[in-house]
């Protein structure tokens, strides 16, 4: 706590102490105010402004310091000032006092609370940012929590001060009128109990629900308005419960779920079933990585005690194997399989023509329209191709086209230092290409902690990859037969000759050409389709999931979203589910692999979340040593003083598999003690998870207690 906070705390504590020490609390009892009522009324008649002003200040002080007596003062206001003036004075004084209490709590405690519990307060924070005013008005109308508790707790949330003030003043107005009115008959009041009768409380409850009801009505009107231009085109009967556009990971899972719950569903794909993941993404890249790794291990066979190994290969055969792997997995995503599951699979280009109709253009040009009560957009993303001058002239590869290569280019530039760029750069280098990886940011894998980027960069340098960070691609040129990338680094121009350039600069959601424009479905700044927490677009019967909606671009997040999109589409009128983003893991399949779930240090610092770090070096792990994989680490961030996991980063062999234990721990709220208490098979890489939990336990051993145990053992020696 800094000096100004200490100072404020001292002032507040001093004021509260003085209030009780001087016996001021004795003036704020029913008997006392009744006894003084006549005198005060007289004083008010003589000097109205002064008395009202002093009363106002006293009221503000009592509420700002959270002192007992606000209810008595409200009655007194009625007795001295009458109903209307009393209501006016109390309404403003109580709102000002409440806001001062709110601000004090915010100044003293909010940073601490948010940094300590911020990771788990995410949903509350989002709810408060969205609906804070509604909650507050309800709390003020229905006093389920004492006035001062509401002030102090609200200070810890992200609600805006102006919103707090206004919502408090509006929410407290009726209660204030009731109390002030009773105060006008002060002589007849014997106790504070019974001022708010159950009937009155019930009517307040109805009033409290009014803002929420009003909101629901406004939402319903907004929905009607969105559909208004299309109303005439709403079919009386629908062909399908659900139409899904795109048969990638998101579309396949949406259709699968719909069919599983016996809905009639059509899945429309214009290109290949399985989308990016199967055809140009996860599957081919992982197949290529495996072949590259085998070659790398063969080249380094001496590390395994095998003096030399000859590995002959033809790049074309390696790429054919990649296609064979795709072919082996293809049946999982095939039309045959999905048809057998009950999905109507249609090949063609889909276009949403009304909120309930999708037009499909088959490869032979034939058109048909399918009507559906709900539509799921799962149109995916495509490689980002920035308008760098000269790019079209030199030609380029992307993650869409690289799989058709059959000859290994000699000099490869990989533009982009993200996961896809890193995975493919390492593959090309392992097959023998001279690889230069060019990244504009100061390091590779910028989303991970700097030490992770360092390890990957070092591994890349050891394998002969030239990593150029802080290099900005300016243009491409031809120098005779040679293609050249001209980049800028530290104010200097750098010329990089190459034979092939692979663009790995991110992926753009597919948002054009299939009806979003016609229906006016907006996109976000990140160019994804704009959806709410339930994955609904502007039209509540049109949903979007997977890469096209973001925020993540992974197969497992596409599948995760697809469940919500399908279930909310089919059953949303009964119950809707908000996408749970609390625990999202991912992995970059470089060697070493980099896997993460939850927070890393960079994120925790940026968000001001307090954490402790526990590390375990995999160089110490028996199985890793036996496997010549003794490198990397497991790094766990926990809530200070607790075993609750905030996030984990694992760098090393099979990191993507190892992290699953922590994904489960975070998802189900089990901490490091439970990981430590679980038997792990010896010798496995998974033991690293247990050892890091052991490190945490050692660092949190109760030293005081252990000292007594030591004394006990010494005493036992006799
Ligand atoms: C090289 C690479 C490696 C990757 N590695 C991994 C990895 O290891 N792990 C991981 O989790 N993720 C990985 N990804 C990301 C992963 O592939 C995507 O996140 C995932 O495929 C997204 O699925 P989706 O269903 O949203 O989109 P997509 O798979 O792109 O599917 C969208 C489908 O919609 C179709 N479509 C679009 N518009 C229309 C239309 N108008 N009519 C009909 N059909 C249409 C498209 O043809 C496409 O088949 C990788 C990606 C790449 C490029």
XYZ file of C-alpha atoms and ligand atoms in Angstrom:
771
model
C 0.000 0.000 0.000
C 1.425 3.379 -0.937
C 1.617 6.480 1.287
C -1.526 8.162 0.053
C -3.520 5.019 0.758
C -2.112 4.789 4.275
C -2.942 8.438 4.795
C -6.556 8.043 3.694
C -6.916 4.918 5.816
C -5.599 6.833 8.867
C -7.959 9.753 8.259
C -10.963 7.431 7.890
C -10.038 5.322 10.900
C -9.405 8.502 12.950
C -12.804 9.958 11.998
C -14.632 6.735 12.907
C -12.723 6.466 16.199
C -13.508 10.131 17.026
C -17.211 9.565 16.282
C -17.411 6.852 18.903
C -14.908 8.380 21.342
C -16.849 11.657 21.454
C -20.061 9.720 21.981
C -21.673 11.145 18.836
C -23.350 7.816 18.161
C -25.594 8.494 21.167
C -27.212 11.379 19.279
C -28.360 9.056 16.503
C -30.931 7.063 18.435
C -34.685 7.282 18.062
C -35.207 8.618 21.586
C -32.527 11.261 21.179
C -33.839 12.623 17.846
C -37.382 12.639 19.187
C -36.191 14.636 22.189
C -34.398 17.142 19.985
C -36.974 17.342 17.210
C -38.748 20.461 18.527
C -35.491 22.391 18.966
C -34.222 21.467 15.534
C -37.513 22.365 13.853
C -37.371 25.722 15.569
C -33.768 26.259 14.414
C -34.756 25.329 10.866
C -37.582 27.863 10.899
C -35.132 30.585 11.919
C -32.120 29.677 9.755
C -33.339 27.224 7.108
C -30.296 27.283 4.843
C -27.752 26.841 7.592
C -29.621 24.009 9.294
C -30.321 22.232 6.014
C -26.674 22.673 4.961
C -25.294 21.357 8.247
C -27.721 18.453 8.179
C -26.658 17.674 4.620
C -22.965 17.634 5.614
C -23.612 15.497 8.674
C -25.603 13.021 6.565
C -22.834 12.847 3.961
C -20.241 12.260 6.719
C -22.272 9.440 8.316
C -22.821 7.625 5.007
C -19.331 8.271 3.632
C -17.764 6.822 6.786
C -20.255 3.933 6.843
C -21.330 4.928 10.376
C -24.572 3.625 11.886
C -27.432 6.135 11.953
C -28.395 6.919 8.340
C -31.924 5.518 8.819
C -32.479 7.642 11.944
C -31.214 10.725 10.151
C -33.627 10.048 7.282
C -36.534 9.994 9.734
C -35.223 13.161 11.313
C -35.099 14.830 7.888
C -38.817 14.136 7.505
C -39.493 15.517 10.968
C -37.524 18.744 10.430
C -37.900 19.505 6.712
C -41.162 17.815 5.788
C -41.691 15.284 2.999
C -40.442 17.062 -0.116
C -37.539 19.059 1.233
C -36.537 16.129 3.426
C -36.550 13.795 0.432
C -34.482 16.261 -1.590
C -31.847 16.732 1.125
C -31.555 13.024 1.959
C -31.651 11.836 -1.638
C -28.624 13.952 -2.570
C -26.789 13.575 0.736
C -27.137 9.786 0.764
C -26.008 9.490 -2.872
C -23.014 11.777 -2.326
C -22.069 9.933 0.894
C -22.485 6.544 -0.765
C -20.297 7.665 -3.659
C -17.588 8.871 -1.276
C -17.645 5.502 0.522
C -17.557 3.780 -2.875
C -14.561 5.873 -3.974
C -12.668 5.229 -0.725
C -13.182 1.490 -1.061
C -12.110 1.654 -4.711
C -8.992 3.691 -3.908
C -7.941 1.547 -0.969
C -8.847 -1.949 -2.063
C -9.830 -2.390 -5.684
C -6.325 -2.863 -7.125
C -5.527 -5.380 -4.442
C -8.757 -7.335 -4.925
C -8.509 -7.306 -8.713
C -4.852 -8.318 -8.711
C -5.461 -11.123 -6.233
C -8.741 -12.455 -7.557
C -8.971 -10.774 -10.976
C -8.518 -14.003 -12.930
C -11.572 -15.484 -11.231
C -13.564 -12.254 -11.209
C -13.599 -12.087 -15.013
C -17.274 -13.035 -15.381
C -18.359 -10.685 -12.555
C -16.320 -7.850 -14.041
C -17.827 -8.404 -17.464
C -21.326 -8.626 -15.968
C -20.793 -5.421 -13.993
C -19.407 -3.590 -17.009
C -22.478 -4.652 -19.000
C -25.333 -4.621 -16.466
C -23.836 -2.969 -13.354
C -26.430 -0.178 -13.281
C -29.305 -2.679 -13.342
C -27.820 -4.757 -10.529
C -27.232 -1.662 -8.438
C -30.725 -0.227 -8.872
C -32.102 -3.632 -7.831
C -29.844 -3.783 -4.778
C -30.859 -0.282 -3.747
C -34.553 -0.995 -4.148
C -34.474 -4.337 -2.383
C -32.184 -3.910 0.609
C -30.942 -7.506 0.764
C -27.494 -6.175 1.689
C -26.959 -3.220 4.051
C -26.502 0.199 2.430
C -22.850 0.576 3.445
C -21.922 -2.966 2.306
C -23.272 -2.228 -1.172
C -21.191 0.982 -1.320
C -17.993 -0.751 -0.282
C -18.426 -3.826 -2.477
C -19.377 -1.837 -5.558
C -16.122 0.088 -5.180
C -14.261 -3.153 -5.871
C -15.975 -3.722 -9.215
C -15.322 -1.919 -12.529
C -18.655 -0.001 -12.446
C -18.158 3.660 -13.426
C -18.452 6.299 -10.682
C -21.081 8.311 -12.558
C -23.150 5.160 -13.114
C -22.839 4.268 -9.435
C -24.010 7.709 -8.353
C -26.987 7.841 -10.710
C -28.106 4.249 -10.113
C -27.838 4.824 -6.341
C -29.863 8.005 -6.425
C -32.593 6.470 -8.591
C -32.592 3.158 -6.733
C -32.785 4.729 -3.255
C -35.415 7.337 -4.064
C -38.487 5.285 -3.187
C -37.000 3.992 0.066
C -35.997 7.535 0.951
C -39.534 8.841 0.360
C -40.976 6.074 2.553
C -38.583 6.819 5.456
C -38.870 10.600 5.171
C -42.648 10.297 5.082
C -42.635 8.184 8.229
C -40.303 10.793 9.769
C -42.924 13.501 9.291
C -44.879 11.616 11.977
C -41.795 11.013 14.117
C -43.594 11.290 17.411
C -45.614 8.172 16.507
C -42.610 6.043 15.576
C -41.551 3.618 18.307
C -39.094 1.510 16.428
C -37.275 1.269 13.078
C -38.784 -2.154 12.582
C -41.916 -2.340 10.482
C -41.308 0.903 8.586
C -40.978 -1.165 5.435
C -43.876 -3.634 5.568
C -43.750 -6.963 3.661
C -46.310 -5.576 1.181
C -44.162 -2.511 0.554
C -41.076 -4.689 0.193
C -42.910 -6.850 -2.352
C -43.820 -3.815 -4.419
C -40.182 -2.693 -4.259
C -39.217 -6.144 -5.499
C -41.501 -5.749 -8.507
C -40.027 -2.315 -9.104
C -36.527 -3.758 -8.829
C -37.338 -6.250 -11.529
C -38.642 -3.456 -13.754
C -35.262 -2.416 -15.209
C -34.547 -6.015 -16.141
C -38.031 -6.467 -17.599
C -37.628 -3.180 -19.463
C -34.349 -4.401 -20.856
C -35.879 -7.656 -22.038
C -38.654 -5.683 -23.745
C -36.126 -3.355 -25.404
C -34.140 -6.397 -26.577
C -37.296 -7.983 -27.982
C -38.076 -4.769 -29.870
C -34.515 -4.574 -31.183
C -34.843 -8.152 -32.429
C -38.142 -7.376 -34.126
C -36.561 -4.351 -35.753
C -33.673 -6.421 -37.140
C -36.102 -8.835 -38.759
C -38.580 -6.154 -39.890
C -37.290 -5.763 -43.482
C -37.379 -9.558 -43.921
C -40.697 -10.342 -42.278
C -42.538 -10.938 -45.561
C -39.932 -13.509 -46.549
C -40.169 -15.599 -43.392
C -41.322 -19.040 -44.482
C -44.349 -20.559 -42.802
C -42.492 -23.877 -42.627
C -38.765 -24.538 -42.607
C -36.879 -27.264 -44.495
C -34.352 -27.658 -41.693
C -33.856 -26.908 -38.028
C -30.290 -25.916 -38.811
C -28.148 -25.103 -41.836
C -24.386 -25.015 -41.280
C -22.106 -23.155 -43.697
C -18.635 -24.687 -43.903
C -17.520 -28.224 -43.044
C -14.305 -27.437 -41.174
C -13.840 -28.258 -37.478
C -16.540 -25.796 -36.375
C -19.088 -26.768 -39.015
C -18.584 -30.509 -38.621
C -19.061 -30.392 -34.852
C -22.117 -28.100 -35.145
C -23.725 -30.514 -37.617
C -22.723 -33.538 -35.542
C -24.351 -32.135 -32.415
C -27.499 -31.145 -34.267
C -27.828 -34.638 -35.741
C -27.080 -36.229 -32.352
C -30.032 -34.397 -30.809
C -32.255 -35.478 -33.718
C -32.529 -32.086 -35.420
C -32.693 -31.998 -39.205
C -29.458 -30.392 -40.361
C -27.800 -29.544 -43.665
C -24.043 -29.030 -43.849
C -22.822 -27.068 -46.863
C -19.190 -27.198 -47.985
C -17.832 -25.559 -51.104
C -14.409 -27.170 -51.134
C -13.213 -30.079 -49.004
C -14.854 -31.692 -45.996
C -12.604 -31.221 -42.960
C -11.701 -27.645 -43.879
C -8.311 -26.218 -43.025
C -7.449 -28.526 -40.168
C -7.583 -31.695 -42.241
C -6.512 -30.387 -45.621
C -4.074 -27.509 -45.125
C -3.594 -26.992 -41.378
C -3.112 -29.179 -38.348
C -2.980 -32.569 -40.059
C -0.494 -31.898 -42.896
C 1.672 -29.710 -40.676
C 1.896 -32.334 -37.954
C 2.634 -35.062 -40.513
C 5.428 -32.942 -41.994
C 6.792 -32.138 -38.531
C 7.006 -35.861 -37.728
C 8.998 -36.657 -40.886
C 11.284 -33.681 -40.266
C 11.864 -34.809 -36.695
C 12.802 -38.323 -37.756
C 15.345 -36.878 -40.160
C 16.693 -34.617 -37.433
C 17.038 -37.530 -35.016
C 18.786 -39.631 -37.658
C 21.265 -36.818 -38.238
C 21.889 -36.645 -34.505
C 21.970 -40.394 -33.946
C 25.326 -40.176 -32.157
C 23.475 -38.539 -29.264
C 21.668 -41.890 -28.892
C 24.862 -43.944 -29.065
C 24.475 -44.776 -32.737
C 27.604 -43.515 -34.451
C 25.917 -42.645 -37.705
C 22.676 -43.211 -39.528
C 22.069 -42.665 -43.179
C 18.773 -41.027 -43.947
C 17.983 -40.727 -47.625
C 14.852 -39.008 -48.676
C 13.054 -37.454 -51.545
C 11.080 -34.365 -50.570
C 8.311 -35.341 -53.003
C 7.877 -38.657 -51.146
C 7.715 -36.835 -47.829
C 4.972 -34.602 -49.220
C 3.189 -37.655 -50.614
C 3.257 -39.163 -47.144
C 1.608 -35.969 -45.888
C -1.177 -36.556 -48.411
C -1.391 -40.207 -47.330
C -1.894 -39.102 -43.707
C -4.631 -36.695 -44.810
C -6.191 -39.563 -46.762
C -6.105 -41.823 -43.700
C -7.866 -39.226 -41.540
C -10.258 -38.080 -44.277
C -12.943 -40.727 -43.526
C -13.440 -39.156 -40.068
C -14.724 -36.002 -41.748
C -16.224 -37.530 -44.878
C -19.630 -37.021 -46.455
C -20.255 -40.767 -45.969
C -19.610 -40.605 -42.238
C -21.676 -37.502 -41.664
C -24.503 -38.797 -43.842
C -24.530 -41.984 -41.757
C -24.766 -39.789 -38.639
C -27.905 -38.177 -40.036
C -26.434 -34.991 -41.551
C -27.597 -33.882 -44.994
C -24.263 -33.006 -46.677
C -24.414 -30.657 -49.631
C -21.526 -29.632 -51.872
C -21.668 -26.068 -53.082
C -21.182 -22.401 -52.373
C -23.570 -21.192 -49.685
C -25.037 -17.719 -49.527
C -27.418 -16.437 -46.874
C -30.236 -14.686 -48.741
C -32.670 -14.011 -45.894
C -32.325 -14.673 -42.150
C -33.995 -18.052 -42.786
C -32.809 -19.039 -46.243
C -29.499 -20.179 -47.693
C -28.935 -20.418 -51.409
C -26.516 -23.127 -52.543
C -24.746 -23.030 -55.887
C -23.580 -26.521 -56.788
C -20.287 -27.053 -58.681
C -22.336 -27.524 -61.881
C -23.934 -24.112 -61.390
C -27.321 -25.392 -60.264
C -28.957 -23.348 -57.531
C -31.335 -24.308 -54.760
C -32.567 -22.613 -51.639
C -32.813 -24.300 -48.261
C -34.867 -22.674 -45.511
C -33.899 -23.121 -41.886
C -35.029 -21.882 -38.503
C -31.376 -21.350 -37.556
C -28.109 -20.860 -39.433
C -24.564 -21.465 -38.189
C -21.779 -19.675 -40.042
C -18.559 -21.700 -39.822
C -16.799 -20.295 -42.873
C -13.278 -20.325 -41.370
C -10.330 -18.148 -42.317
C -7.682 -17.904 -45.009
C -4.000 -16.908 -45.003
C -3.440 -13.180 -44.746
C -1.711 -11.827 -47.844
C -0.633 -8.236 -47.184
C -0.228 -5.790 -50.072
C 3.595 -5.767 -50.043
C 4.875 -4.245 -53.300
C 6.315 -6.824 -55.698
C 4.765 -9.807 -53.910
C 2.579 -10.914 -56.802
C 5.529 -10.612 -59.173
C 7.854 -12.929 -57.195
C 5.076 -15.366 -56.268
C 4.557 -16.776 -52.805
C 3.479 -19.790 -50.799
C 0.907 -19.831 -48.010
C -0.368 -22.538 -45.695
C -2.978 -23.207 -48.408
C -0.503 -23.839 -51.229
C 2.683 -25.065 -49.561
C 1.373 -28.654 -49.502
C 1.570 -28.937 -53.266
C 5.363 -28.390 -53.255
C 7.224 -31.451 -54.475
C 10.688 -29.951 -54.683
C 12.436 -28.423 -51.707
C 13.380 -24.798 -52.427
C 17.064 -24.107 -51.631
C 16.603 -20.741 -49.913
C 13.328 -20.205 -48.100
C 12.123 -17.053 -46.435
C 9.398 -17.567 -43.864
C 7.637 -14.268 -43.286
C 6.130 -14.295 -39.803
C 7.275 -15.499 -36.399
C 4.003 -16.913 -35.087
C 3.160 -20.583 -34.511
C 2.562 -21.513 -38.180
C 5.710 -19.699 -39.339
C 7.822 -21.324 -36.618
C 6.523 -24.849 -37.220
C 7.083 -24.666 -40.979
C 10.432 -22.817 -40.761
C 11.832 -25.624 -38.617
C 10.470 -28.294 -40.983
C 12.039 -26.701 -44.054
C 15.359 -26.281 -42.260
C 15.351 -29.907 -41.124
C 14.823 -31.064 -44.712
C 17.894 -29.052 -45.671
C 16.633 -25.701 -46.937
C 18.494 -22.529 -45.985
C 15.767 -20.858 -43.953
C 15.554 -17.197 -42.991
C 12.667 -16.327 -40.727
C 11.684 -12.676 -40.804
C 9.597 -11.158 -38.021
C 8.647 -7.541 -37.433
C 8.188 -7.915 -33.643
C 11.187 -8.057 -31.310
C 10.902 -11.834 -30.878
C 9.347 -15.045 -32.154
C 6.104 -16.305 -30.590
C 5.288 -12.919 -29.069
C 2.255 -14.207 -27.192
C 4.513 -16.353 -25.008
C 6.890 -15.192 -22.273
C 10.262 -13.834 -23.503
C 12.173 -16.809 -22.078
C 10.059 -19.126 -24.256
C 10.897 -17.110 -27.360
C 14.555 -17.252 -26.343
C 14.579 -21.045 -26.076
C 12.870 -21.477 -29.450
C 15.160 -18.908 -31.109
C 18.228 -20.637 -29.669
C 16.993 -24.036 -30.870
C 16.369 -22.547 -34.318
C 19.839 -20.971 -34.415
C 21.377 -24.352 -33.465
C 19.578 -25.907 -36.412
C 20.897 -23.247 -38.781
C 17.764 -21.112 -39.121
C 18.549 -17.435 -39.497
C 16.047 -15.617 -37.312
C 15.710 -11.925 -38.118
C 13.488 -10.096 -35.659
C 12.588 -6.397 -35.841
C 12.773 -6.706 -39.629
C 9.952 -5.137 -41.558
C 9.270 -6.405 -45.089
C 9.257 -3.361 -47.396
C 9.037 -4.864 -50.886
C 9.946 -7.761 -53.097
C 12.202 -7.335 -56.109
C 13.803 -9.332 -58.843
C 17.555 -8.970 -59.269
C 18.115 -10.766 -62.556
C 17.029 -14.336 -61.823
C 17.206 -13.827 -58.093
C 14.202 -12.927 -55.995
C 14.925 -10.535 -53.150
C 13.045 -9.418 -50.073
C 13.948 -5.877 -49.106
C 13.410 -5.377 -45.390
C 14.090 -2.578 -42.982
C 15.984 -3.132 -39.760
C 17.103 -0.416 -37.333
C 16.801 2.232 -40.030
C 18.905 0.179 -42.475
C 17.785 -1.623 -45.605
C 18.505 -5.352 -45.660
C 18.383 -7.406 -48.880
C 17.512 -11.051 -48.522
C 17.736 -13.264 -51.632
C 15.464 -16.331 -51.743
C 13.952 -19.022 -53.939
C 10.611 -19.327 -52.183
C 8.808 -17.159 -49.673
C 6.180 -18.567 -47.331
C 3.701 -16.076 -45.909
C 2.744 -16.903 -42.338
C 1.418 -13.535 -41.238
C -1.861 -14.567 -39.698
C -5.231 -15.664 -40.963
C -8.135 -13.499 -42.100
C -11.674 -14.617 -41.280
C -13.818 -15.356 -44.364
C -16.515 -12.725 -44.130
C -17.201 -11.703 -47.715
C -19.365 -13.062 -50.483
C -21.899 -15.190 -48.630
C -24.521 -12.739 -47.497
C -23.182 -10.923 -44.433
C -23.216 -7.693 -46.435
C -26.810 -8.146 -47.611
C -28.053 -8.913 -44.122
C -25.934 -6.181 -42.548
C -24.213 -8.580 -40.145
C -21.338 -6.541 -38.742
C -17.721 -7.590 -38.296
C -15.333 -6.574 -35.503
C -12.077 -4.617 -35.571
C -10.340 -8.013 -35.761
C -12.433 -8.675 -38.919
C -14.286 -11.566 -37.305
C -18.072 -11.863 -37.476
C -19.483 -9.957 -34.505
C -21.186 -12.305 -32.054
C -22.412 -12.027 -28.469
C -21.466 -14.360 -25.625
C -23.937 -16.935 -26.969
C -22.380 -16.727 -30.441
C -25.454 -14.991 -31.888
C -24.920 -12.470 -34.638
C -27.133 -9.410 -34.982
C -29.859 -11.887 -35.947
C -30.557 -14.088 -32.943
C -31.194 -17.120 -35.201
C -27.869 -16.755 -37.043
C -24.784 -17.932 -35.163
C -21.070 -17.957 -35.964
C -18.276 -20.132 -34.613
C -14.689 -21.185 -35.302
C -12.040 -19.057 -37.005
C -14.671 -16.840 -38.620
C -15.806 -15.644 -35.184
C -12.581 -15.914 -33.142
C -11.182 -14.848 -30.783
C -8.955 -17.944 -31.024
C -7.991 -19.781 -34.213
C -7.606 -23.400 -33.170
C -9.380 -26.592 -34.059
C -10.230 -27.360 -30.434
C -11.665 -23.866 -29.832
C -13.674 -24.161 -33.071
C -15.131 -27.434 -31.782
C -15.734 -25.894 -28.333
C -17.640 -22.988 -29.880
C -19.569 -25.301 -32.180
C -21.246 -26.969 -29.191
C -22.502 -23.596 -27.942
C -23.584 -22.467 -31.406
C -25.547 -25.659 -32.112
C -27.101 -25.980 -28.643
C -28.016 -22.293 -28.404
C -29.488 -22.390 -31.914
C -31.608 -25.452 -31.275
C -32.562 -24.964 -27.619
C -31.868 -21.280 -26.951
C -35.544 -20.475 -26.475
C -35.475 -22.654 -23.338
C -31.927 -22.112 -22.107
C -28.888 -20.393 -23.538
C -25.277 -21.099 -22.638
C -22.574 -18.438 -22.665
C -19.275 -19.662 -24.105
C -16.909 -20.612 -21.308
C -13.514 -19.147 -22.188
C -11.961 -19.576 -18.759
C -9.534 -22.371 -19.608
C -8.162 -22.344 -23.155
C -5.016 -24.334 -23.939
C -2.894 -24.314 -27.088
C 0.399 -25.634 -28.344
C 2.983 -24.625 -30.922
C 4.443 -27.845 -32.294
C 8.028 -26.707 -32.731
C 10.847 -28.760 -31.273
C 10.762 -28.083 -28.341
C 6.976 -27.840 -28.198
C 5.491 -24.822 -26.439
C 2.188 -25.430 -24.680
C 0.184 -23.034 -22.614
C -3.015 -22.760 -20.655
C -4.249 -19.702 -18.774
C -1.981 -16.848 -17.805
C 1.708 -16.489 -18.447
C 3.840 -13.887 -16.682
C 3.512 -11.374 -19.501
C -0.307 -11.474 -19.369
C -0.454 -11.491 -15.564
C 1.734 -8.366 -15.399
C -0.218 -6.606 -18.138
C -3.492 -7.302 -16.318
C -2.099 -6.451 -12.872
C -2.860 -9.925 -11.509
C -0.759 -11.016 -8.537
C 0.942 -14.399 -8.970
C 3.675 -16.697 -7.739
C 5.887 -18.651 -10.121
C 7.044 -22.217 -9.604
C 9.391 -23.820 -12.137
C 10.700 -27.250 -12.749
C 13.534 -27.787 -15.226
C 12.892 -30.788 -17.472
C 16.689 -31.228 -17.755
C 16.375 -32.907 -14.339
C 13.705 -35.435 -15.361
C 14.807 -39.102 -15.564
C 12.720 -39.981 -18.607
C 13.746 -36.846 -20.462
C 17.402 -37.671 -19.794
C 16.889 -41.235 -21.101
C 15.155 -39.862 -24.206
C 17.811 -37.214 -24.968
C 15.038 -34.707 -24.379
C 16.414 -33.142 -21.210
C 15.533 -29.537 -21.968
C 12.717 -27.113 -21.314
C 10.628 -26.436 -18.238
C 7.239 -26.478 -16.620
C 6.316 -23.085 -15.252
C 3.207 -22.712 -13.139
C 1.621 -19.448 -12.013
C -0.450 -19.718 -8.849
C -2.487 -17.398 -6.661
C -0.062 -16.064 -4.001
C -0.095 -18.339 -0.966
C -2.516 -20.813 -2.569
C -2.191 -23.832 -4.830
C -4.817 -22.506 -7.280
C -3.374 -22.575 -10.789
C -3.609 -19.364 -12.832
C -1.697 -20.629 -15.829
C 0.963 -23.013 -17.041
C 3.597 -22.878 -19.754
C 5.442 -26.028 -20.719
C 8.392 -26.037 -23.081
C 9.760 -29.430 -24.049
C 9.108 -32.754 -25.706
C 5.360 -33.562 -25.814
C 4.483 -30.328 -24.005
C 1.122 -30.370 -25.812
C 0.280 -33.699 -24.182
C 1.731 -32.904 -20.774
C -0.329 -29.770 -20.305
C -3.609 -31.734 -20.340
C -3.234 -32.478 -16.621
C -3.162 -28.763 -15.849
C -6.005 -28.009 -18.236
C -8.126 -30.470 -16.235
C -6.870 -29.028 -12.921
C -7.821 -25.496 -13.955
C -11.126 -26.509 -15.463
C -12.207 -28.414 -12.378
C -10.631 -26.151 -9.791
C -8.162 -28.667 -8.367
C -4.828 -27.194 -7.369
C -1.195 -28.259 -7.146
C -1.801 -30.285 -3.973
C -4.064 -32.618 -5.949
C -1.498 -32.949 -8.763
C 1.137 -33.776 -6.152
C -1.153 -36.329 -4.527
C -1.711 -38.177 -7.825
C 0.408 -41.211 -8.737
C 2.337 -40.595 -11.957
C 3.930 -43.540 -13.785
C 7.725 -43.750 -13.538
C 9.554 -42.970 -15.737
C 7.394 -40.671 -17.822
C 7.541 -37.098 -18.997
C 4.264 -36.554 -17.148
C 6.189 -36.754 -13.890
C 7.363 -33.212 -14.636
C 3.860 -32.059 -13.670
C 4.140 -33.731 -10.294
C 7.658 -32.420 -9.666
C 6.677 -28.820 -10.282
C 3.855 -29.324 -7.784
C 6.490 -30.721 -5.404
C 8.605 -27.593 -5.876
C 5.587 -25.486 -4.989
C 4.899 -27.590 -1.887
C 8.504 -27.264 -0.700
C 8.395 -23.499 -1.098
C 5.181 -23.386 0.953
C 6.156 -25.828 3.682
C 5.063 -24.570 7.131
C 8.532 -23.714 8.489
C 7.329 -22.887 12.019
C 5.559 -26.224 12.363
C 8.524 -28.096 10.905
C 10.779 -26.551 13.525
C 8.554 -28.047 16.226
C 8.584 -31.416 14.443
C 12.382 -31.256 14.366
C 12.413 -30.635 18.115
C 10.035 -33.569 18.614
C 12.340 -35.904 16.714
C 15.354 -34.667 18.707
C 13.472 -35.328 21.921
C 12.606 -38.820 20.660
C 16.313 -39.553 20.379
C 16.376 -39.607 24.176
C -0.609 -24.617 -41.113
C -1.646 -24.626 -40.024
C -1.444 -25.408 -38.922
C -2.405 -25.453 -37.924
N -2.179 -26.219 -36.826
C -3.089 -26.273 -35.847
C -2.881 -27.118 -34.731
O -1.889 -27.800 -34.635
N -3.842 -27.145 -33.769
C -4.977 -26.388 -33.872
O -5.807 -26.454 -32.966
N -5.197 -25.570 -34.919
C -4.288 -25.504 -35.908
N -4.519 -24.717 -37.009
C -5.749 -23.900 -37.039
C -6.942 -24.741 -37.467
O -6.679 -25.360 -38.674
C -8.163 -23.840 -37.576
O -8.330 -23.119 -36.392
C -9.422 -24.652 -37.812
O -9.313 -25.392 -38.988
C -10.641 -23.724 -37.892
O -11.772 -24.454 -38.235
P -13.067 -23.725 -38.847
O -14.100 -24.770 -38.976
O -13.357 -22.504 -38.105
O -12.604 -23.225 -40.288
P -12.094 -24.031 -41.546
O -11.400 -25.272 -41.188
O -11.341 -23.046 -42.374
O -13.413 -24.443 -42.300
C -14.217 -23.510 -42.964
C -14.849 -24.195 -44.140
O -15.884 -23.380 -44.648
C -15.908 -23.520 -46.041
N -16.629 -22.360 -46.573
C -16.315 -21.056 -46.415
N -17.233 -20.277 -47.009
C -18.157 -21.111 -47.547
C -19.342 -20.902 -48.290
N -19.765 -19.686 -48.604
N -20.037 -21.973 -48.673
C -19.637 -23.234 -48.367
N -18.523 -23.483 -47.682
C -17.788 -22.440 -47.266
C -14.440 -23.581 -46.419
O -14.257 -24.172 -47.675
C -13.882 -24.414 -45.275
O -13.840 -25.779 -45.604
C -3.581 -24.673 -38.040
C -3.802 -23.888 -39.186
C -2.855 -23.876 -40.175
C -3.107 -23.049 -41.377
